[in-house]
Amino acid sequence: MFESYGQVAEKGKSGVQSSALPGAAPSATLALMRPEILFSLFAPVTSLPGVGPKLATLVEKAAGPHVVDLLWATPAGLIDRRKRPTLAEAAPGEIATLDLTVDAHHPGASRTKPYRVIASDPTGFITLIFFHARADYLKKTLPEGARRIVSGKLESYAGGLQMPHPDYIADPDKPEDMPLLEPVYPLTAGLTAKVMRKAVAAAVDRAPELPEWQDPAYRARQAWPDWKTALANAHNPEAQSDLSAMTPARQRLAYDELLANQLALALVRARRKARPGRALSGDGALRAKGLSALPFPLTGAQDAALKEIYGDMAAASRMVRLLQGDVGSGKTAVAFLAALAAIEAGVQVALMVPTEILARQHMETLAPWCAAIGISTDVFTGRDKGPVRTEKLDRLAGGAVNLIVGTHALFQDDVAFSDLGLVIVDEQHRFGVHQRLALAEKGARADMLVMTATPIPRTLTLTAYGDMEVSKLTEKPPGRQPVDTRTVALGRLGDVVDAVGRAIRKGEQVYWVCPLVEESDVMDLTSAEDRSAHLKTMFGDKVGLAHGRMSAADKDAVMERFNAGDLSVLVATTVIEVGVNVPNATVIVIEHAERFGLAQLHQLRGRVGRGEKKSVCLLLYKGPLGETAKARLNALRQSEDGFFLAEEDLRLRGSGELLGAQQSGFPIFKTADIAVHGELLAAARDDAALIVSRDAELKTERGAALRLLLYLFERDDAIKLLRSG
Ligand code: ADP
Ligand code: MG
């Protein structure tokens, strides 16, 4: 079985299956396994005082469905009411707490006019303003002649001071009614700050005392508080600086989460090591033939990666290796030679790709190489039906096929191999962990090579693929022309269209990408449709359109026509297949480039510059650009190194905002921000490795505490790996 904990994000906001999102059937066995001491934290938020079913929906939206989710919802701001100026000292714009005497009530002259209350202290006057006020309520709260402590935001109006809708009005004898410091939590429409604050405070109160899972020496060195104190500190900031991700409390909570992540991965890795794989090693003859069948010599990076792969395959334990390489770095040739190493050792190879079109493209590349050395290949996709399908399956089961390239269709139950020894997943971030699992089950001891086309920042690699060995293709094949990358203001659309026309006249092809407008598929569609209509008026039926709303077959048909050169311009939303290779495409226009993430822009740009001809990437933007957008587009102009750009992307946006992180299947952290807690991640990784080497079953006292930690961060799946789970 192939286990990876990389892609937990796909299972929903709150993590793994066992967290039982409302509406989803909870897994009874897992729920039973959760230790009792954590029950109250995994109760629904409705179990908190003041959170009824209606509010629960909102609280859930803001934080998550369980009490524990509120613990991780750390405040983003702080309201400080400690400033107590006299009215003479008070300044508009600030939040102040005033000691006032109520002078007079002036009800609004009409329904639309505000109710005003005049109040004073020995140094001046202020008007308290209430819209849609209830007179009887105000008379009771602010009786004329009484002293009141009033807190809220000051404004200036017609030369005087006013305070619209004070946040608090308290009796001077009961100052405890007014909190002087209030954490501010991320909210959602309809959820008031007060309700959220109360709910979180109740959740924090409910947090049980838990045994320490951190290494005592490490914790002492860091001067971090214990878990419960850390929670209390994180939720009760006393100064703006307490909101930093680098306070001892926040660091501790972040470390806890990173440790849970790394420990889960380390357990997976340890368990895999403990199980038998098979040593695949041949005499090298086929590989030698393969090398001479390739139309180019390998780059140093390809060579180095292959050495690592061959080494893993020849070892008795299962290979689970990640091959990271930028678009165009030559992963296919690496996959080809790895496949030969397996075939040479007498087993079959499956190359999994996310789409039908990629399956066919891979086969177009591989078929001649394979034919040259007598390797039998086949393609298997959802399109194969009836007798053709049966025949293909027979050949596969009978061992007549050495290398099969296929899509999800290979996961189907009736697909059987004669002896599957190597699974290569050309992932492009499309396969879910479940699908990888399903395929791996067909070859329980099969080696696995996962290829990703998106360079990932080092820290993210650790969190998502920390259970795998990693090879990187950092060098590109020689002779690649750099892509001339330019930013162009949307106002110069005419120039861009001219450039497209020139490319078409030269017989070259053009991608025109329209953005995904957030939360509006409809607008998306219109923008791509409008653009293609516009371009059609100029270039006629050489313009094709592909978008996310089309059926897969229609989309494929359009891509095929572009592939075949029937279309000169392909207008598309981001559905352009990640691995699509049309060397004749020399121009890519990305409209509203400011809306795309850096990694995504880099991916898109990788569609061109694949042939001999000079290529251009035109980043069409709508000004004015924000600082981050500017930095992003600049980085892209300066570099084509995907690894560099990935680190830049992380730095510019912070992991919390990593656009598309969810789709890419990276773990979403609740308390940790890997953009700032990178060092803690490295420490957690070392810590986890040490724990697993000393106490693989988590049986010691600290081990027991670590189990709680795994449950706390909903890594119940990792606990299942422990024999005495
Ligand atoms: P990836 O899958 O990593 O995006 P490909 O495997 O499709 O990249 O390779 C991109 C292009 O580079 C292909 O046209 C391929 O033939 C070519 N290529 C791969 N390796 C080499 C090499 N060592 N020397 C020259 N060209 C290469
Ligand atoms: Mg590829």
mmCIF file of N, CA and C in Angstrom, residues 202-285:
data_model
loop_
_atom_site.group_PDB
_atom_site.id
_atom_site.type_symbol
_atom_site.label_atom_id
_atom_site.label_comp_id
_atom_site.label_asym_id
_atom_site.label_seq_id
_atom_site.Cartn_x
_atom_site.Cartn_y
_atom_site.Cartn_z
ATOM 1 N N ALA A 202 -14.520 30.479 25.401
ATOM 2 C CA ALA A 202 -15.080 29.270 26.011
ATOM 3 C C ALA A 202 -14.302 28.037 25.562
ATOM 4 N N ALA A 203 -13.901 28.021 24.303
ATOM 5 C CA ALA A 203 -13.126 26.887 23.791
ATOM 6 C C ALA A 203 -11.781 26.803 24.511
ATOM 7 N N VAL A 204 -11.147 27.941 24.682
ATOM 8 C CA VAL A 204 -9.838 27.957 25.353
ATOM 9 C C VAL A 204 -9.991 27.488 26.800
ATOM 10 N N ASP A 205 -11.072 27.946 27.441
ATOM 11 C CA ASP A 205 -11.351 27.496 28.810
ATOM 12 C C ASP A 205 -11.477 25.989 28.886
ATOM 13 N N ARG A 206 -12.044 25.440 27.837
ATOM 14 C CA ARG A 206 -12.355 24.028 27.857
ATOM 15 C C ARG A 206 -11.128 23.149 27.593
ATOM 16 N N ALA A 207 -10.086 23.749 27.053
ATOM 17 C CA ALA A 207 -8.894 22.961 26.725
ATOM 18 C C ALA A 207 -8.374 22.260 27.977
ATOM 19 N N PRO A 208 -8.209 20.939 27.895
ATOM 20 C CA PRO A 208 -7.759 20.204 29.079
ATOM 21 C C PRO A 208 -6.249 20.368 29.303
ATOM 22 N N GLU A 209 -5.818 20.034 30.496
ATOM 23 C CA GLU A 209 -4.375 19.933 30.742
ATOM 24 C C GLU A 209 -3.906 18.690 30.011
ATOM 25 N N LEU A 210 -2.896 18.823 29.195
ATOM 26 C CA LEU A 210 -2.395 17.655 28.484
ATOM 27 C C LEU A 210 -0.917 17.448 28.837
ATOM 28 N N PRO A 211 -0.494 16.203 28.844
ATOM 29 C CA PRO A 211 0.920 15.954 29.126
ATOM 30 C C PRO A 211 1.799 16.568 28.037
ATOM 31 N N GLU A 212 3.002 16.947 28.398
ATOM 32 C CA GLU A 212 3.901 17.601 27.441
ATOM 33 C C GLU A 212 4.407 16.606 26.406
ATOM 34 N N TRP A 213 4.254 16.945 25.134
ATOM 35 C CA TRP A 213 4.787 16.072 24.076
ATOM 36 C C TRP A 213 6.091 16.597 23.506
ATOM 37 N N GLN A 214 6.391 17.823 23.807
ATOM 38 C CA GLN A 214 7.648 18.359 23.293
ATOM 39 C C GLN A 214 8.825 17.837 24.108
ATOM 40 N N ASP A 215 9.973 17.797 23.453
ATOM 41 C CA ASP A 215 11.192 17.424 24.144
ATOM 42 C C ASP A 215 11.489 18.514 25.188
ATOM 43 N N PRO A 216 11.592 18.128 26.459
ATOM 44 C CA PRO A 216 11.739 19.140 27.508
ATOM 45 C C PRO A 216 12.960 20.038 27.303
ATOM 46 N N ALA A 217 14.057 19.452 26.866
ATOM 47 C CA ALA A 217 15.272 20.254 26.698
ATOM 48 C C ALA A 217 15.086 21.288 25.584
ATOM 49 N N TYR A 218 14.461 20.832 24.493
ATOM 50 C CA TYR A 218 14.228 21.749 23.374
ATOM 51 C C TYR A 218 13.298 22.881 23.799
ATOM 52 N N ARG A 219 12.236 22.510 24.506
ATOM 53 C CA ARG A 219 11.278 23.526 24.932
ATOM 54 C C ARG A 219 11.929 24.535 25.869
ATOM 55 N N ALA A 220 12.765 24.030 26.759
ATOM 56 C CA ALA A 220 13.441 24.924 27.699
ATOM 57 C C ALA A 220 14.347 25.894 26.938
ATOM 58 N N ARG A 221 15.040 25.352 25.956
ATOM 59 C CA ARG A 221 15.936 26.218 25.169
ATOM 60 C C ARG A 221 15.162 27.313 24.458
ATOM 61 N N GLN A 222 13.996 26.971 23.967
ATOM 62 C CA GLN A 222 13.189 27.950 23.247
ATOM 63 C C GLN A 222 12.433 28.888 24.188
ATOM 64 N N ALA A 223 12.426 28.512 25.471
ATOM 65 C CA ALA A 223 11.659 29.277 26.466
ATOM 66 C C ALA A 223 10.191 29.392 26.056
ATOM 67 N N TRP A 224 9.628 28.265 25.671
ATOM 68 C CA TRP A 224 8.217 28.241 25.288
ATOM 69 C C TRP A 224 7.350 27.830 26.466
ATOM 70 N N PRO A 225 6.142 28.365 26.543
ATOM 71 C CA PRO A 225 5.215 27.949 27.602
ATOM 72 C C PRO A 225 4.643 26.549 27.330
ATOM 73 N N ASP A 226 3.988 25.984 28.340
ATOM 74 C CA ASP A 226 3.316 24.711 28.106
ATOM 75 C C ASP A 226 2.095 24.962 27.212
ATOM 76 N N TRP A 227 1.471 23.875 26.770
ATOM 77 C CA TRP A 227 0.418 24.001 25.759
ATOM 78 C C TRP A 227 -0.729 24.897 26.186
ATOM 79 N N LYS A 228 -1.242 24.641 27.378
ATOM 80 C CA LYS A 228 -2.411 25.398 27.836
ATOM 81 C C LYS A 228 -2.073 26.877 28.025
ATOM 82 N N THR A 229 -0.912 27.130 28.567
ATOM 83 C CA THR A 229 -0.488 28.522 28.733
ATOM 84 C C THR A 229 -0.293 29.180 27.362
ATOM 85 N N ALA A 230 0.260 28.427 26.450
ATOM 86 C CA ALA A 230 0.470 28.982 25.106
ATOM 87 C C ALA A 230 -0.864 29.383 24.484
ATOM 88 N N LEU A 231 -1.882 28.533 24.647
ATOM 89 C CA LEU A 231 -3.203 28.869 24.126
ATOM 90 C C LEU A 231 -3.736 30.140 24.766
ATOM 91 N N ALA A 232 -3.623 30.181 26.108
ATOM 92 C CA ALA A 232 -4.131 31.348 26.837
ATOM 93 C C ALA A 232 -3.397 32.602 26.371
ATOM 94 N N ASN A 233 -2.089 32.526 26.241
ATOM 95 C CA ASN A 233 -1.326 33.702 25.811
ATOM 96 C C ASN A 233 -1.692 34.121 24.396
ATOM 97 N N ALA A 234 -1.801 33.141 23.517
ATOM 98 C CA ALA A 234 -2.070 33.464 22.119
ATOM 99 C C ALA A 234 -3.423 34.150 21.966
ATOM 100 N N HIS A 235 -4.371 33.784 22.860
ATOM 101 C CA HIS A 235 -5.711 34.356 22.730
ATOM 102 C C HIS A 235 -5.940 35.586 23.600
ATOM 103 N N ASN A 236 -4.942 35.956 24.377
ATOM 104 C CA ASN A 236 -5.089 37.153 25.207
ATOM 105 C C ASN A 236 -3.940 38.118 24.989
ATOM 106 N N PRO A 237 -3.829 38.636 23.793
ATOM 107 C CA PRO A 237 -2.737 39.566 23.515
ATOM 108 C C PRO A 237 -2.887 40.827 24.357
ATOM 109 N N GLU A 238 -1.751 41.388 24.771
ATOM 110 C CA GLU A 238 -1.801 42.623 25.554
ATOM 111 C C GLU A 238 -1.196 43.782 24.796
ATOM 112 N N ALA A 239 -0.546 43.480 23.720
ATOM 113 C CA ALA A 239 0.037 44.536 22.898
ATOM 114 C C ALA A 239 0.039 44.033 21.462
ATOM 115 N N GLN A 240 0.170 44.963 20.531
ATOM 116 C CA GLN A 240 0.178 44.558 19.123
ATOM 117 C C GLN A 240 1.262 43.516 18.853
ATOM 118 N N SER A 241 2.382 43.648 19.562
ATOM 119 C CA SER A 241 3.498 42.725 19.318
ATOM 120 C C SER A 241 3.127 41.289 19.706
ATOM 121 N N ASP A 242 2.117 41.149 20.563
ATOM 122 C CA ASP A 242 1.700 39.797 20.936
ATOM 123 C C ASP A 242 0.963 39.078 19.805
ATOM 124 N N LEU A 243 0.661 39.807 18.742
ATOM 125 C CA LEU A 243 -0.049 39.182 17.625
ATOM 126 C C LEU A 243 0.918 38.567 16.621
ATOM 127 N N SER A 244 2.202 38.800 16.845
ATOM 128 C CA SER A 244 3.197 38.288 15.909
ATOM 129 C C SER A 244 3.231 36.766 15.922
ATOM 130 N N ALA A 245 3.556 36.203 14.779
ATOM 131 C CA ALA A 245 3.676 34.748 14.683
ATOM 132 C C ALA A 245 4.919 34.265 15.418
ATOM 133 N N MET A 246 5.752 35.195 15.860
ATOM 134 C CA MET A 246 7.006 34.809 16.476
ATOM 135 C C MET A 246 6.998 34.913 18.012
ATOM 136 N N THR A 247 5.849 35.158 18.619
ATOM 137 C CA THR A 247 5.826 35.145 20.086
ATOM 138 C C THR A 247 6.081 33.713 20.544
ATOM 139 N N PRO A 248 6.603 33.554 21.773
ATOM 140 C CA PRO A 248 6.835 32.191 22.257
ATOM 141 C C PRO A 248 5.574 31.333 22.178
ATOM 142 N N ALA A 249 4.432 31.913 22.524
ATOM 143 C CA ALA A 249 3.193 31.130 22.517
ATOM 144 C C ALA A 249 2.846 30.671 21.097
ATOM 145 N N ARG A 250 2.886 31.601 20.148
ATOM 146 C CA ARG A 250 2.515 31.253 18.775
ATOM 147 C C ARG A 250 3.527 30.289 18.179
ATOM 148 N N GLN A 251 4.798 30.473 18.516
ATOM 149 C CA GLN A 251 5.806 29.543 17.994
ATOM 150 C C GLN A 251 5.570 28.145 18.533
ATOM 151 N N ARG A 252 5.217 28.078 19.791
ATOM 152 C CA ARG A 252 4.996 26.771 20.385
ATOM 153 C C ARG A 252 3.835 26.053 19.686
ATOM 154 N N LEU A 253 2.760 26.786 19.497
ATOM 155 C CA LEU A 253 1.599 26.163 18.857
ATOM 156 C C LEU A 253 1.917 25.770 17.413
ATOM 157 N N ALA A 254 2.693 26.603 16.750
ATOM 158 C CA ALA A 254 3.087 26.285 15.374
ATOM 159 C C ALA A 254 3.967 25.039 15.359
ATOM 160 N N TYR A 255 4.890 24.993 16.290
ATOM 161 C CA TYR A 255 5.787 23.840 16.346
ATOM 162 C C TYR A 255 4.993 22.560 16.582
ATOM 163 N N ASP A 256 4.029 22.632 17.476
ATOM 164 C CA ASP A 256 3.190 21.460 17.751
ATOM 165 C C ASP A 256 2.589 20.912 16.456
ATOM 166 N N GLU A 257 2.051 21.800 15.672
ATOM 167 C CA GLU A 257 1.398 21.362 14.447
ATOM 168 C C GLU A 257 2.405 20.798 13.445
ATOM 169 N N LEU A 258 3.541 21.464 13.340
ATOM 170 C CA LEU A 258 4.570 20.976 12.420
ATOM 171 C C LEU A 258 5.110 19.630 12.879
ATOM 172 N N LEU A 259 5.205 19.490 14.197
ATOM 173 C CA LEU A 259 5.689 18.210 14.720
ATOM 174 C C LEU A 259 4.680 17.098 14.399
ATOM 175 N N ALA A 260 3.401 17.411 14.549
ATOM 176 C CA ALA A 260 2.377 16.411 14.215
ATOM 177 C C ALA A 260 2.498 16.020 12.742
ATOM 178 N N ASN A 261 2.671 17.004 11.889
ATOM 179 C CA ASN A 261 2.819 16.748 10.446
ATOM 180 C C ASN A 261 4.052 15.889 10.161
ATOM 181 N N GLN A 262 5.176 16.267 10.723
ATOM 182 C CA GLN A 262 6.416 15.553 10.430
ATOM 183 C C GLN A 262 6.435 14.166 11.073
ATOM 184 N N LEU A 263 5.825 14.065 12.232
ATOM 185 C CA LEU A 263 5.778 12.762 12.892
ATOM 186 C C LEU A 263 4.927 11.786 12.068
ATOM 187 N N ALA A 264 3.803 12.283 11.583
ATOM 188 C CA ALA A 264 2.942 11.424 10.756
ATOM 189 C C ALA A 264 3.721 10.925 9.530
ATOM 190 N N LEU A 265 4.441 11.826 8.896
ATOM 191 C CA LEU A 265 5.218 11.439 7.719
ATOM 192 C C LEU A 265 6.339 10.470 8.084
ATOM 193 N N ALA A 266 6.979 10.714 9.205
ATOM 194 C CA ALA A 266 8.076 9.842 9.629
ATOM 195 C C ALA A 266 7.553 8.446 9.941
ATOM 196 N N LEU A 267 6.351 8.360 10.488
ATOM 197 C CA LEU A 267 5.756 7.058 10.781
ATOM 198 C C LEU A 267 5.451 6.302 9.485
ATOM 199 N N VAL A 268 4.960 7.025 8.506
ATOM 200 C CA VAL A 268 4.681 6.401 7.208
ATOM 201 C C VAL A 268 5.960 5.852 6.602
ATOM 202 N N ARG A 269 6.980 6.696 6.644
ATOM 203 C CA ARG A 269 8.251 6.300 6.061
ATOM 204 C C ARG A 269 8.820 5.077 6.784
ATOM 205 N N ALA A 270 8.729 5.088 8.111
ATOM 206 C CA ALA A 270 9.284 3.984 8.895
ATOM 207 C C ALA A 270 8.549 2.694 8.592
ATOM 208 N N ARG A 271 7.238 2.821 8.486
ATOM 209 C CA ARG A 271 6.471 1.622 8.230
ATOM 210 C C ARG A 271 6.765 1.048 6.845
ATOM 211 N N ARG A 272 6.937 1.930 5.906
ATOM 212 C CA ARG A 272 7.224 1.457 4.565
ATOM 213 C C ARG A 272 8.575 0.743 4.537
ATOM 214 N N LYS A 273 9.535 1.319 5.259
ATOM 215 C CA LYS A 273 10.867 0.724 5.296
ATOM 216 C C LYS A 273 10.813 -0.672 5.898
ATOM 217 N N ALA A 274 9.871 -0.855 6.815
ATOM 218 C CA ALA A 274 9.815 -2.128 7.524
ATOM 219 C C ALA A 274 9.209 -3.228 6.665
ATOM 220 N N ARG A 275 8.567 -2.829 5.570
ATOM 221 C CA ARG A 275 7.918 -3.840 4.734
ATOM 222 C C ARG A 275 8.770 -4.209 3.538
ATOM 223 N N PRO A 276 8.622 -5.405 3.084
ATOM 224 C CA PRO A 276 9.487 -5.832 1.996
ATOM 225 C C PRO A 276 9.113 -5.176 0.678
ATOM 226 N N GLY A 277 10.082 -4.825 -0.075
ATOM 227 C CA GLY A 277 9.861 -4.399 -1.451
ATOM 228 C C GLY A 277 10.475 -5.484 -2.302
ATOM 229 N N ARG A 278 11.015 -5.113 -3.423
ATOM 230 C CA ARG A 278 11.760 -6.102 -4.191
ATOM 231 C C ARG A 278 12.920 -5.400 -4.871
ATOM 232 N N ALA A 279 13.989 -6.114 -4.996
ATOM 233 C CA ALA A 279 15.155 -5.535 -5.635
ATOM 234 C C ALA A 279 15.010 -5.684 -7.134
ATOM 235 N N LEU A 280 14.944 -4.559 -7.831
ATOM 236 C CA LEU A 280 14.852 -4.605 -9.286
ATOM 237 C C LEU A 280 16.193 -4.180 -9.857
ATOM 238 N N SER A 281 16.930 -5.156 -10.351
ATOM 239 C CA SER A 281 18.148 -4.735 -11.027
ATOM 240 C C SER A 281 18.428 -5.676 -12.190
ATOM 241 N N GLY A 282 18.642 -5.079 -13.315
ATOM 242 C CA GLY A 282 18.944 -5.853 -14.507
ATOM 243 C C GLY A 282 20.405 -5.668 -14.879
ATOM 244 N N ASP A 283 20.742 -6.141 -16.068
ATOM 245 C CA ASP A 283 22.151 -6.080 -16.452
ATOM 246 C C ASP A 283 22.520 -4.769 -17.136
ATOM 247 N N GLY A 284 21.538 -3.885 -17.311
ATOM 248 C CA GLY A 284 21.861 -2.588 -17.899
ATOM 249 C C GLY A 284 21.818 -2.577 -19.420
ATOM 250 N N ALA A 285 21.591 -3.748 -20.032
ATOM 251 C CA ALA A 285 21.646 -3.819 -21.494
ATOM 252 C C ALA A 285 20.537 -2.993 -22.136
#
